[in-house]
Each structure stands twice: as structure tokens, then as C-alpha cells.
Amino acid sequence: MSSWQGGPSWGPGDNGTPGDGGTPDWAALAEESAARTRRKRWLMIGGGILATGLVGAIVATAVVTTGGTSDPTGSASGLPAPADLPEDTSAPEPSFSSVAPPPPPDPKEYISSAAKDKAPITVDGFFPGKKLAMGDRVHLKGAVNRTTACATGTQGALGAVLTKNGCEQLIRATYSKDGVAVTVGIAVFATEARAKKTVDEASGGLASLSGAGVPTFCRGGTVCRRTTNSYGRYAYFTVGGFTDGTRVTLQDKDVFAVGDDLTNFVFRQIHQRGRVQASQAVAEPAQ
């Protein structure tokens, strides 16, 4: 057998089998393969070091370019400072008046004298509609009347009292409910003082007003209930009783209920008249 000299010689053998050159030196081949593997590893390690160096250089360049500083703790100290607000602005500060607004007008002021009570005086203005509902009680409106001869709508001495104190007109309306009828009358004066004086001096009473489905009542000496009141420049009266002529006693609560309903209603109507005129005075500019 001939000896192995020089490098390996490979012949045309199949599947990497040696040719006629002889048997290869397997130890030498293994050492050469190991050397090649070491060279590849160093090249890979060196390439990683180079890549890491390049990334570090890029980061450093970015930090230097932006003028910032690295903050390994991730705190907010590296954030930009908030913009300073101007200490002075041109907008004026709100101001408030130290003068309190005037109180709203008193409605009674506008129904206490003819000088301010300028709204028209009409029957429908005081007694609108065909019925009056007060709570669960409904009163049907009967006859109405308006006259400047105030004494013609009275009985007894009341007419003379109205005339003496300057009654300008008398408005009457009758309401009925379940056999009870009540006539309410409003006497108009120039001032509150004259209306009050009429109430103080009142004697006799209002004359009942029949018609429009209501028969004559509270006439010929029949005992009926009468009331007298005033508010502002208005004096108002009621006379009420049974439509069949039965005399009224203190136990006849139905007569008292209808009379009280009408008295309260008239007071509200007069007060509302003052409220409307007071509101108009506030809304309209002073002349």
C-alpha cells in the first residue's frame, strides 16, 4: 500500500468515496473544518459588534441633534417646560353695580286712584264668561247691569251713601247654584279713601238683580245675607238668598258658600287689574 502524501486527492468515486489516490488523512480534514468554523464565528461576532456600534452612534447622534439629555430613569424631567402665561391681559374685569334694582310696583298702587287706574272698566272685564268655577262649585251667571246712577242699584240708605261719596258707576252680576242666588256689585270711586268711607257709612244694601233664568229674590222684606267690603278705589257688595223666597238663617251654609265665593272672586279680579297695570308700567319706558 502506498503512503498518503500532500493534500487530499479525490477521484471519480461515487458518493464521495476516495478514488485511486489512496486513503485521506481524516485528522487533518477535521482540523481544517474546525479552523473554518472558528473563522465564521469570529466574523459573526465581529459583525454584531459593528452593528451595535452603529446603533449606538445613531442614538448618540439623535440625542446631540435634538439637544436633549438621556434620562435612564424615564422621569418627566426631560419634558419641555410649560409655556408661561401673560401676567396682564387686555380683557376688562367684570364689574357689578352696587345699586340695588328698584322693587317691583305694588299692584294695589294701580287700583287705589283713578290717576293710575287707567284700564277700561267693563262688565266682562270683571265678570267674564257664562259661569264661575270655585273649586268643585260651579255658579251659573245670570243677568248683568252697569250704570252711572249708582243709587238705582241699591235698597235702603246705601244709594245715598254711594252718591255722597262720589260713586262713578255701579256694576252688578247675579250667579246661581242649586236654588241659591247671589247678586254682587262693584262701586267705583276716584280714590281709595272714598271707597273706605262708603264701607264705613254703609246702610241698607245692594238690590238683587233677577233675569236670565233667575227669578226675583231677596225682595219684599225677605231675610237675606248681605256683605260689604272695599279694596283700592272699589267698594263691593253682595246680597244672596233662596230663589223660592225662604228666609236665610245662620245654618244655611249653601247661601254663605256662594256669597263667599263671589266675594273672593271680586277681590281677585280687582287685584289682577292692579297686577296687569303694574306689569305694563315696568315693561313700558317712562314717558
PDB file of N, CA, C and O in Angstrom, residues 160-233:
ATOM      1  N   ALA A 160    -127.880 106.632  48.890  1.00  0.00           N
ATOM      2  CA  ALA A 160    -127.486 107.982  49.304  1.00  0.00           C
ATOM      3  C   ALA A 160    -126.019 108.013  49.703  1.00  0.00           C
ATOM      4  O   ALA A 160    -125.293 109.000  49.431  1.00  0.00           O
ATOM      5  N   VAL A 161    -125.547 106.956  50.332  1.00  0.00           N
ATOM      6  CA  VAL A 161    -124.126 106.899  50.736  1.00  0.00           C
ATOM      7  C   VAL A 161    -123.236 106.852  49.499  1.00  0.00           C
ATOM      8  O   VAL A 161    -122.192 107.535  49.432  1.00  0.00           O
ATOM      9  N   LEU A 162    -123.608 106.056  48.525  1.00  0.00           N
ATOM     10  CA  LEU A 162    -122.810 105.970  47.299  1.00  0.00           C
ATOM     11  C   LEU A 162    -122.748 107.327  46.594  1.00  0.00           C
ATOM     12  O   LEU A 162    -121.682 107.764  46.148  1.00  0.00           O
ATOM     13  N   THR A 163    -123.883 107.985  46.520  1.00  0.00           N
ATOM     14  CA  THR A 163    -123.935 109.277  45.836  1.00  0.00           C
ATOM     15  C   THR A 163    -123.113 110.326  46.567  1.00  0.00           C
ATOM     16  O   THR A 163    -122.353 111.097  45.952  1.00  0.00           O
ATOM     17  N   LYS A 164    -123.240 110.377  47.886  1.00  0.00           N
ATOM     18  CA  LYS A 164    -122.495 111.369  48.672  1.00  0.00           C
ATOM     19  C   LYS A 164    -120.987 111.221  48.522  1.00  0.00           C
ATOM     20  O   LYS A 164    -120.254 112.226  48.498  1.00  0.00           O
ATOM     21  N   ASN A 165    -120.499 110.002  48.397  1.00  0.00           N
ATOM     22  CA  ASN A 165    -119.049 109.764  48.318  1.00  0.00           C
ATOM     23  C   ASN A 165    -118.524 109.731  46.881  1.00  0.00           C
ATOM     24  O   ASN A 165    -117.346 109.448  46.659  1.00  0.00           O
ATOM     25  N   GLY A 166    -119.389 110.078  45.948  1.00  0.00           N
ATOM     26  CA  GLY A 166    -118.912 110.237  44.576  1.00  0.00           C
ATOM     27  C   GLY A 166    -118.813 108.953  43.774  1.00  0.00           C
ATOM     28  O   GLY A 166    -117.864 108.799  42.966  1.00  0.00           O
ATOM     29  N   CYS A 167    -119.741 108.031  43.965  1.00  0.00           N
ATOM     30  CA  CYS A 167    -119.730 106.796  43.169  1.00  0.00           C
ATOM     31  C   CYS A 167    -119.832 107.146  41.683  1.00  0.00           C
ATOM     32  O   CYS A 167    -120.739 107.877  41.263  1.00  0.00           O
ATOM     33  N   GLU A 168    -118.902 106.626  40.879  1.00  0.00           N
ATOM     34  CA  GLU A 168    -118.857 106.932  39.454  1.00  0.00           C
ATOM     35  C   GLU A 168    -119.688 105.958  38.625  1.00  0.00           C
ATOM     36  O   GLU A 168    -120.278 106.341  37.619  1.00  0.00           O
ATOM     37  N   GLN A 169    -119.708 104.715  39.032  1.00  0.00           N
ATOM     38  CA  GLN A 169    -120.524 103.715  38.347  1.00  0.00           C
ATOM     39  C   GLN A 169    -120.679 102.487  39.230  1.00  0.00           C
ATOM     40  O   GLN A 169    -119.859 102.227  40.123  1.00  0.00           O
ATOM     41  N   LEU A 170    -121.730 101.718  38.972  1.00  0.00           N
ATOM     42  CA  LEU A 170    -122.027 100.500  39.725  1.00  0.00           C
ATOM     43  C   LEU A 170    -122.260  99.368  38.726  1.00  0.00           C
ATOM     44  O   LEU A 170    -123.090  99.489  37.817  1.00  0.00           O
ATOM     45  N   ILE A 171    -121.501  98.293  38.880  1.00  0.00           N
ATOM     46  CA  ILE A 171    -121.606  97.122  38.011  1.00  0.00           C
ATOM     47  C   ILE A 171    -122.148  95.963  38.844  1.00  0.00           C
ATOM     48  O   ILE A 171    -121.597  95.649  39.914  1.00  0.00           O
ATOM     49  N   ARG A 172    -123.209  95.288  38.351  1.00  0.00           N
ATOM     50  CA  ARG A 172    -123.794  94.166  39.080  1.00  0.00           C
ATOM     51  C   ARG A 172    -123.864  92.926  38.192  1.00  0.00           C
ATOM     52  O   ARG A 172    -124.006  93.014  36.969  1.00  0.00           O
ATOM     53  N   ALA A 173    -123.788  91.762  38.852  1.00  0.00           N
ATOM     54  CA  ALA A 173    -123.955  90.481  38.163  1.00  0.00           C
ATOM     55  C   ALA A 173    -124.547  89.493  39.159  1.00  0.00           C
ATOM     56  O   ALA A 173    -124.202  89.517  40.357  1.00  0.00           O
ATOM     57  N   THR A 174    -125.426  88.601  38.675  1.00  0.00           N
ATOM     58  CA  THR A 174    -126.054  87.601  39.534  1.00  0.00           C
ATOM     59  C   THR A 174    -125.554  86.211  39.138  1.00  0.00           C
ATOM     60  O   THR A 174    -125.449  85.889  37.946  1.00  0.00           O
ATOM     61  N   TYR A 175    -125.276  85.378  40.156  1.00  0.00           N
ATOM     62  CA  TYR A 175    -124.875  83.984  39.955  1.00  0.00           C
ATOM     63  C   TYR A 175    -125.800  83.098  40.776  1.00  0.00           C
ATOM     64  O   TYR A 175    -126.223  83.475  41.892  1.00  0.00           O
ATOM     65  N   SER A 176    -126.079  81.910  40.268  1.00  0.00           N
ATOM     66  CA  SER A 176    -126.981  80.997  40.982  1.00  0.00           C
ATOM     67  C   SER A 176    -126.429  79.582  40.989  1.00  0.00           C
ATOM     68  O   SER A 176    -125.673  79.182  40.082  1.00  0.00           O
ATOM     69  N   LYS A 177    -126.844  78.834  42.027  1.00  0.00           N
ATOM     70  CA  LYS A 177    -126.429  77.426  42.148  1.00  0.00           C
ATOM     71  C   LYS A 177    -127.402  76.705  43.084  1.00  0.00           C
ATOM     72  O   LYS A 177    -127.535  77.088  44.253  1.00  0.00           O
ATOM     73  N   ASP A 178    -128.078  75.690  42.566  1.00  0.00           N
ATOM     74  CA  ASP A 178    -128.934  74.809  43.375  1.00  0.00           C
ATOM     75  C   ASP A 178    -129.944  75.583  44.217  1.00  0.00           C
ATOM     76  O   ASP A 178    -130.051  75.370  45.438  1.00  0.00           O
ATOM     77  N   GLY A 179    -130.678  76.502  43.600  1.00  0.00           N
ATOM     78  CA  GLY A 179    -131.730  77.217  44.310  1.00  0.00           C
ATOM     79  C   GLY A 179    -131.256  78.399  45.133  1.00  0.00           C
ATOM     80  O   GLY A 179    -132.054  79.041  45.825  1.00  0.00           O
ATOM     81  N   VAL A 180    -129.957  78.706  45.068  1.00  0.00           N
ATOM     82  CA  VAL A 180    -129.386  79.864  45.771  1.00  0.00           C
ATOM     83  C   VAL A 180    -128.927  80.870  44.719  1.00  0.00           C
ATOM     84  O   VAL A 180    -128.256  80.498  43.743  1.00  0.00           O
ATOM     85  N   ALA A 181    -129.251  82.142  44.923  1.00  0.00           N
ATOM     86  CA  ALA A 181    -128.821  83.198  44.005  1.00  0.00           C
ATOM     87  C   ALA A 181    -128.161  84.321  44.801  1.00  0.00           C
ATOM     88  O   ALA A 181    -128.599  84.652  45.908  1.00  0.00           O
ATOM     89  N   VAL A 182    -127.107  84.876  44.216  1.00  0.00           N
ATOM     90  CA  VAL A 182    -126.373  85.979  44.854  1.00  0.00           C
ATOM     91  C   VAL A 182    -126.083  87.033  43.798  1.00  0.00           C
ATOM     92  O   VAL A 182    -125.579  86.718  42.710  1.00  0.00           O
ATOM     93  N   THR A 183    -126.392  88.282  44.112  1.00  0.00           N
ATOM     94  CA  THR A 183    -126.004  89.414  43.258  1.00  0.00           C
ATOM     95  C   THR A 183    -124.799  90.097  43.890  1.00  0.00           C
ATOM     96  O   THR A 183    -124.799  90.392  45.093  1.00  0.00           O
ATOM     97  N   VAL A 184    -123.761  90.326  43.088  1.00  0.00           N
ATOM     98  CA  VAL A 184    -122.567  91.024  43.549  1.00  0.00           C
ATOM     99  C   VAL A 184    -122.466  92.339  42.779  1.00  0.00           C
ATOM    100  O   VAL A 184    -122.723  92.390  41.572  1.00  0.00           O
ATOM    101  N   GLY A 185    -122.120  93.419  43.479  1.00  0.00           N
ATOM    102  CA  GLY A 185    -121.992  94.729  42.854  1.00  0.00           C
ATOM    103  C   GLY A 185    -120.671  95.386  43.192  1.00  0.00           C
ATOM    104  O   GLY A 185    -120.169  95.273  44.326  1.00  0.00           O
ATOM    105  N   ILE A 186    -120.092  96.088  42.215  1.00  0.00           N
ATOM    106  CA  ILE A 186    -118.820  96.801  42.395  1.00  0.00           C
ATOM    107  C   ILE A 186    -119.076  98.279  42.150  1.00  0.00           C
ATOM    108  O   ILE A 186    -119.471  98.677  41.048  1.00  0.00           O
ATOM    109  N   ALA A 187    -118.836  99.100  43.169  1.00  0.00           N
ATOM    110  CA  ALA A 187    -118.974 100.556  43.052  1.00  0.00           C
ATOM    111  C   ALA A 187    -117.590 101.162  42.865  1.00  0.00           C
ATOM    112  O   ALA A 187    -116.656 100.862  43.628  1.00  0.00           O
ATOM    113  N   VAL A 188    -117.458 102.028  41.873  1.00  0.00           N
ATOM    114  CA  VAL A 188    -116.157 102.613  41.513  1.00  0.00           C
ATOM    115  C   VAL A 188    -116.091 104.054  42.001  1.00  0.00           C
ATOM    116  O   VAL A 188    -117.002 104.853  41.745  1.00  0.00           O
ATOM    117  N   PHE A 189    -114.974 104.397  42.679  1.00  0.00           N
ATOM    118  CA  PHE A 189    -114.752 105.749  43.200  1.00  0.00           C
ATOM    119  C   PHE A 189    -113.438 106.307  42.653  1.00  0.00           C
ATOM    120  O   PHE A 189    -112.617 105.570  42.090  1.00  0.00           O
ATOM    121  N   ALA A 190    -113.220 107.580  42.873  1.00  0.00           N
ATOM    122  CA  ALA A 190    -111.991 108.205  42.376  1.00  0.00           C
ATOM    123  C   ALA A 190    -110.777 107.821  43.210  1.00  0.00           C
ATOM    124  O   ALA A 190    -109.658 107.744  42.683  1.00  0.00           O
ATOM    125  N   THR A 191    -110.977 107.599  44.522  1.00  0.00           N
ATOM    126  CA  THR A 191    -109.846 107.316  45.410  1.00  0.00           C
ATOM    127  C   THR A 191    -110.197 106.172  46.365  1.00  0.00           C
ATOM    128  O   THR A 191    -111.365 105.826  46.581  1.00  0.00           O
ATOM    129  N   GLU A 192    -109.150 105.618  46.944  1.00  0.00           N
ATOM    130  CA  GLU A 192    -109.314 104.568  47.950  1.00  0.00           C
ATOM    131  C   GLU A 192    -110.019 105.113  49.192  1.00  0.00           C
ATOM    132  O   GLU A 192    -110.840 104.409  49.813  1.00  0.00           O
ATOM    133  N   ALA A 193    -109.717 106.334  49.545  1.00  0.00           N
ATOM    134  CA  ALA A 193    -110.318 106.922  50.751  1.00  0.00           C
ATOM    135  C   ALA A 193    -111.836 106.986  50.631  1.00  0.00           C
ATOM    136  O   ALA A 193    -112.564 106.707  51.599  1.00  0.00           O
ATOM    137  N   ARG A 194    -112.355 107.315  49.466  1.00  0.00           N
ATOM    138  CA  ARG A 194    -113.807 107.409  49.290  1.00  0.00           C
ATOM    139  C   ARG A 194    -114.464 106.030  49.349  1.00  0.00           C
ATOM    140  O   ARG A 194    -115.572 105.888  49.877  1.00  0.00           O
ATOM    141  N   ALA A 195    -113.784 105.035  48.827  1.00  0.00           N
ATOM    142  CA  ALA A 195    -114.334 103.681  48.901  1.00  0.00           C
ATOM    143  C   ALA A 195    -114.403 103.194  50.344  1.00  0.00           C
ATOM    144  O   ALA A 195    -115.400 102.591  50.775  1.00  0.00           O
ATOM    145  N   LYS A 196    -113.345 103.463  51.104  1.00  0.00           N
ATOM    146  CA  LYS A 196    -113.341 103.061  52.514  1.00  0.00           C
ATOM    147  C   LYS A 196    -114.427 103.797  53.300  1.00  0.00           C
ATOM    148  O   LYS A 196    -115.101 103.196  54.155  1.00  0.00           O
ATOM    149  N   LYS A 197    -114.603 105.062  53.022  1.00  0.00           N
ATOM    150  CA  LYS A 197    -115.610 105.838  53.725  1.00  0.00           C
ATOM    151  C   LYS A 197    -117.017 105.311  53.435  1.00  0.00           C
ATOM    152  O   LYS A 197    -117.888 105.259  54.329  1.00  0.00           O
ATOM    153  N   THR A 198    -117.246 104.875  52.205  1.00  0.00           N
ATOM    154  CA  THR A 198    -118.540 104.301  51.841  1.00  0.00           C
ATOM    155  C   THR A 198    -118.820 103.035  52.641  1.00  0.00           C
ATOM    156  O   THR A 198    -119.947 102.825  53.131  1.00  0.00           O
ATOM    157  N   VAL A 199    -117.820 102.185  52.800  1.00  0.00           N
ATOM    158  CA  VAL A 199    -117.996 100.955  53.583  1.00  0.00           C
ATOM    159  C   VAL A 199    -118.289 101.299  55.044  1.00  0.00           C
ATOM    160  O   VAL A 199    -119.152 100.675  55.688  1.00  0.00           O
ATOM    161  N   ASP A 200    -117.585 102.282  55.571  1.00  0.00           N
ATOM    162  CA  ASP A 200    -117.807 102.663  56.977  1.00  0.00           C
ATOM    163  C   ASP A 200    -119.226 103.208  57.193  1.00  0.00           C
ATOM    164  O   ASP A 200    -119.809 103.010  58.267  1.00  0.00           O
ATOM    165  N   GLU A 201    -119.766 103.888  56.212  1.00  0.00           N
ATOM    166  CA  GLU A 201    -121.070 104.538  56.358  1.00  0.00           C
ATOM    167  C   GLU A 201    -122.222 103.696  55.783  1.00  0.00           C
ATOM    168  O   GLU A 201    -123.385 104.128  55.820  1.00  0.00           O
ATOM    169  N   ALA A 202    -121.893 102.529  55.249  1.00  0.00           N
ATOM    170  CA  ALA A 202    -122.905 101.751  54.529  1.00  0.00           C
ATOM    171  C   ALA A 202    -124.095 101.389  55.418  1.00  0.00           C
ATOM    172  O   ALA A 202    -123.941 100.999  56.578  1.00  0.00           O
ATOM    173  N   SER A 203    -125.253 101.530  54.818  1.00  0.00           N
ATOM    174  CA  SER A 203    -126.516 101.130  55.466  1.00  0.00           C
ATOM    175  C   SER A 203    -127.444 100.672  54.349  1.00  0.00           C
ATOM    176  O   SER A 203    -127.329 101.122  53.203  1.00  0.00           O
ATOM    177  N   GLY A 204    -128.373  99.813  54.647  1.00  0.00           N
ATOM    178  CA  GLY A 204    -129.185  99.231  53.587  1.00  0.00           C
ATOM    179  C   GLY A 204    -128.349  98.208  52.845  1.00  0.00           C
ATOM    180  O   GLY A 204    -127.511  97.500  53.427  1.00  0.00           O
ATOM    181  N   GLY A 205    -128.516  98.114  51.546  1.00  0.00           N
ATOM    182  CA  GLY A 205    -127.738  97.119  50.817  1.00  0.00           C
ATOM    183  C   GLY A 205    -127.950  97.199  49.329  1.00  0.00           C
ATOM    184  O   GLY A 205    -128.643  98.070  48.787  1.00  0.00           O
ATOM    185  N   LEU A 206    -127.335  96.273  48.651  1.00  0.00           N
ATOM    186  CA  LEU A 206    -127.420  96.173  47.203  1.00  0.00           C
ATOM    187  C   LEU A 206    -128.784  95.603  46.807  1.00  0.00           C
ATOM    188  O   LEU A 206    -129.346  94.759  47.511  1.00  0.00           O
ATOM    189  N   ALA A 207    -129.331  96.055  45.695  1.00  0.00           N
ATOM    190  CA  ALA A 207    -130.582  95.492  45.185  1.00  0.00           C
ATOM    191  C   ALA A 207    -130.267  94.259  44.348  1.00  0.00           C
ATOM    192  O   ALA A 207    -129.359  94.274  43.501  1.00  0.00           O
ATOM    193  N   SER A 208    -130.989  93.143  44.613  1.00  0.00           N
ATOM    194  CA  SER A 208    -130.787  91.924  43.836  1.00  0.00           C
ATOM    195  C   SER A 208    -131.168  92.160  42.381  1.00  0.00           C
ATOM    196  O   SER A 208    -132.017  92.992  42.060  1.00  0.00           O
ATOM    197  N   LEU A 209    -130.523  91.401  41.478  1.00  0.00           N
ATOM    198  CA  LEU A 209    -130.745  91.548  40.038  1.00  0.00           C
ATOM    199  C   LEU A 209    -131.244  90.219  39.500  1.00  0.00           C
ATOM    200  O   LEU A 209    -130.501  89.230  39.458  1.00  0.00           O
ATOM    201  N   SER A 210    -132.500  90.185  39.098  1.00  0.00           N
ATOM    202  CA  SER A 210    -133.083  88.951  38.559  1.00  0.00           C
ATOM    203  C   SER A 210    -133.035  88.976  37.040  1.00  0.00           C
ATOM    204  O   SER A 210    -132.624  89.967  36.422  1.00  0.00           O
ATOM    205  N   GLY A 211    -133.503  87.872  36.421  1.00  0.00           N
ATOM    206  CA  GLY A 211    -133.497  87.764  34.969  1.00  0.00           C
ATOM    207  C   GLY A 211    -132.510  86.723  34.506  1.00  0.00           C
ATOM    208  O   GLY A 211    -131.697  86.191  35.288  1.00  0.00           O
ATOM    209  N   ALA A 212    -132.563  86.400  33.190  1.00  0.00           N
ATOM    210  CA  ALA A 212    -131.681  85.399  32.577  1.00  0.00           C
ATOM    211  C   ALA A 212    -131.779  84.060  33.297  1.00  0.00           C
ATOM    212  O   ALA A 212    -130.762  83.404  33.561  1.00  0.00           O
ATOM    213  N   GLY A 213    -133.050  83.659  33.599  1.00  0.00           N
ATOM    214  CA  GLY A 213    -133.271  82.374  34.235  1.00  0.00           C
ATOM    215  C   GLY A 213    -133.338  82.412  35.741  1.00  0.00           C
ATOM    216  O   GLY A 213    -133.597  81.379  36.365  1.00  0.00           O
ATOM    217  N   VAL A 214    -133.074  83.556  36.346  1.00  0.00           N
ATOM    218  CA  VAL A 214    -133.113  83.664  37.811  1.00  0.00           C
ATOM    219  C   VAL A 214    -134.356  84.480  38.198  1.00  0.00           C
ATOM    220  O   VAL A 214    -134.499  85.636  37.770  1.00  0.00           O
ATOM    221  N   PRO A 215    -135.255  83.920  39.020  1.00  0.00           N
ATOM    222  CA  PRO A 215    -136.451  84.665  39.427  1.00  0.00           C
ATOM    223  C   PRO A 215    -136.107  85.758  40.432  1.00  0.00           C
ATOM    224  O   PRO A 215    -134.972  85.843  40.928  1.00  0.00           O
ATOM    225  N   THR A 216    -137.065  86.587  40.737  1.00  0.00           N
ATOM    226  CA  THR A 216    -136.861  87.643  41.730  1.00  0.00           C
ATOM    227  C   THR A 216    -136.571  87.014  43.089  1.00  0.00           C
ATOM    228  O   THR A 216    -137.229  86.069  43.519  1.00  0.00           O
ATOM    229  N   PHE A 217    -135.600  87.553  43.779  1.00  0.00           N
ATOM    230  CA  PHE A 217    -135.221  87.021  45.101  1.00  0.00           C
ATOM    231  C   PHE A 217    -134.774  88.183  45.979  1.00  0.00           C
ATOM    232  O   PHE A 217    -134.408  89.259  45.494  1.00  0.00           O
ATOM    233  N   CYS A 218    -134.792  87.951  47.260  1.00  0.00           N
ATOM    234  CA  CYS A 218    -134.342  88.928  48.259  1.00  0.00           C
ATOM    235  C   CYS A 218    -135.035  90.281  48.072  1.00  0.00           C
ATOM    236  O   CYS A 218    -134.396  91.339  48.142  1.00  0.00           O
ATOM    237  N   ARG A 219    -136.339  90.263  47.851  1.00  0.00           N
ATOM    238  CA  ARG A 219    -137.137  91.484  47.781  1.00  0.00           C
ATOM    239  C   ARG A 219    -138.350  91.339  48.708  1.00  0.00           C
ATOM    240  O   ARG A 219    -138.681  90.234  49.162  1.00  0.00           O
ATOM    241  N   GLY A 220    -139.002  92.483  48.959  1.00  0.00           N
ATOM    242  CA  GLY A 220    -140.225  92.463  49.775  1.00  0.00           C
ATOM    243  C   GLY A 220    -139.995  92.079  51.217  1.00  0.00           C
ATOM    244  O   GLY A 220    -140.856  91.436  51.838  1.00  0.00           O
ATOM    245  N   GLY A 221    -138.861  92.431  51.775  1.00  0.00           N
ATOM    246  CA  GLY A 221    -138.635  92.163  53.184  1.00  0.00           C
ATOM    247  C   GLY A 221    -138.107  90.783  53.499  1.00  0.00           C
ATOM    248  O   GLY A 221    -137.978  90.415  54.681  1.00  0.00           O
ATOM    249  N   THR A 222    -137.772  89.981  52.475  1.00  0.00           N
ATOM    250  CA  THR A 222    -137.205  88.647  52.735  1.00  0.00           C
ATOM    251  C   THR A 222    -135.833  88.791  53.391  1.00  0.00           C
ATOM    252  O   THR A 222    -135.008  89.627  52.981  1.00  0.00           O
ATOM    253  N   VAL A 223    -135.597  87.969  54.393  1.00  0.00           N
ATOM    254  CA  VAL A 223    -134.296  87.986  55.085  1.00  0.00           C
ATOM    255  C   VAL A 223    -133.247  87.321  54.191  1.00  0.00           C
ATOM    256  O   VAL A 223    -133.381  86.146  53.816  1.00  0.00           O
ATOM    257  N   CYS A 224    -132.206  88.073  53.866  1.00  0.00           N
ATOM    258  CA  CYS A 224    -131.102  87.578  53.025  1.00  0.00           C
ATOM    259  C   CYS A 224    -129.763  87.957  53.671  1.00  0.00           C
ATOM    260  O   CYS A 224    -129.711  88.762  54.612  1.00  0.00           O
ATOM    261  N   ARG A 225    -128.739  87.403  53.146  1.00  0.00           N
ATOM    262  CA  ARG A 225    -127.404  87.717  53.661  1.00  0.00           C
ATOM    263  C   ARG A 225    -126.790  88.830  52.820  1.00  0.00           C
ATOM    264  O   ARG A 225    -126.807  88.797  51.592  1.00  0.00           O
ATOM    265  N   ARG A 226    -126.172  89.834  53.504  1.00  0.00           N
ATOM    266  CA  ARG A 226    -125.535  90.967  52.834  1.00  0.00           C
ATOM    267  C   ARG A 226    -124.094  91.105  53.312  1.00  0.00           C
ATOM    268  O   ARG A 226    -123.797  90.855  54.486  1.00  0.00           O
ATOM    269  N   THR A 227    -123.195  91.514  52.422  1.00  0.00           N
ATOM    270  CA  THR A 227    -121.790  91.775  52.783  1.00  0.00           C
ATOM    271  C   THR A 227    -121.357  93.087  52.166  1.00  0.00           C
ATOM    272  O   THR A 227    -121.891  93.522  51.129  1.00  0.00           O
ATOM    273  N   THR A 228    -120.363  93.723  52.802  1.00  0.00           N
ATOM    274  CA  THR A 228    -119.799  94.989  52.322  1.00  0.00           C
ATOM    275  C   THR A 228    -118.289  94.957  52.507  1.00  0.00           C
ATOM    276  O   THR A 228    -117.802  94.632  53.614  1.00  0.00           O
ATOM    277  N   ASN A 229    -117.502  95.274  51.458  1.00  0.00           N
ATOM    278  CA  ASN A 229    -116.033  95.278  51.521  1.00  0.00           C
ATOM    279  C   ASN A 229    -115.491  96.347  50.586  1.00  0.00           C
ATOM    280  O   ASN A 229    -116.232  96.922  49.767  1.00  0.00           O
ATOM    281  N   SER A 230    -114.205  96.592  50.676  1.00  0.00           N
ATOM    282  CA  SER A 230    -113.548  97.500  49.727  1.00  0.00           C
ATOM    283  C   SER A 230    -112.101  97.073  49.527  1.00  0.00           C
ATOM    284  O   SER A 230    -111.476  96.475  50.412  1.00  0.00           O
ATOM    285  N   TYR A 231    -111.560  97.407  48.356  1.00  0.00           N
ATOM    286  CA  TYR A 231    -110.154  97.154  48.029  1.00  0.00           C
ATOM    287  C   TYR A 231    -109.751  98.190  46.986  1.00  0.00           C
ATOM    288  O   TYR A 231    -110.358  98.283  45.909  1.00  0.00           O
ATOM    289  N   GLY A 232    -108.754  98.985  47.324  1.00  0.00           N
ATOM    290  CA  GLY A 232    -108.369 100.073  46.433  1.00  0.00           C
ATOM    291  C   GLY A 232    -109.511 101.077  46.326  1.00  0.00           C
ATOM    292  O   GLY A 232    -110.149 101.419  47.332  1.00  0.00           O
ATOM    293  N   ARG A 233    -109.772 101.543  45.135  1.00  0.00           N
ATOM    294  CA  ARG A 233    -110.837 102.526  44.946  1.00  0.00           C
ATOM    295  C   ARG A 233    -112.181 101.869  44.640  1.00  0.00           C
ATOM    296  O   ARG A 233    -113.110 102.523  44.152  1.00  0.00           O
TER     297      ARG A 233
END
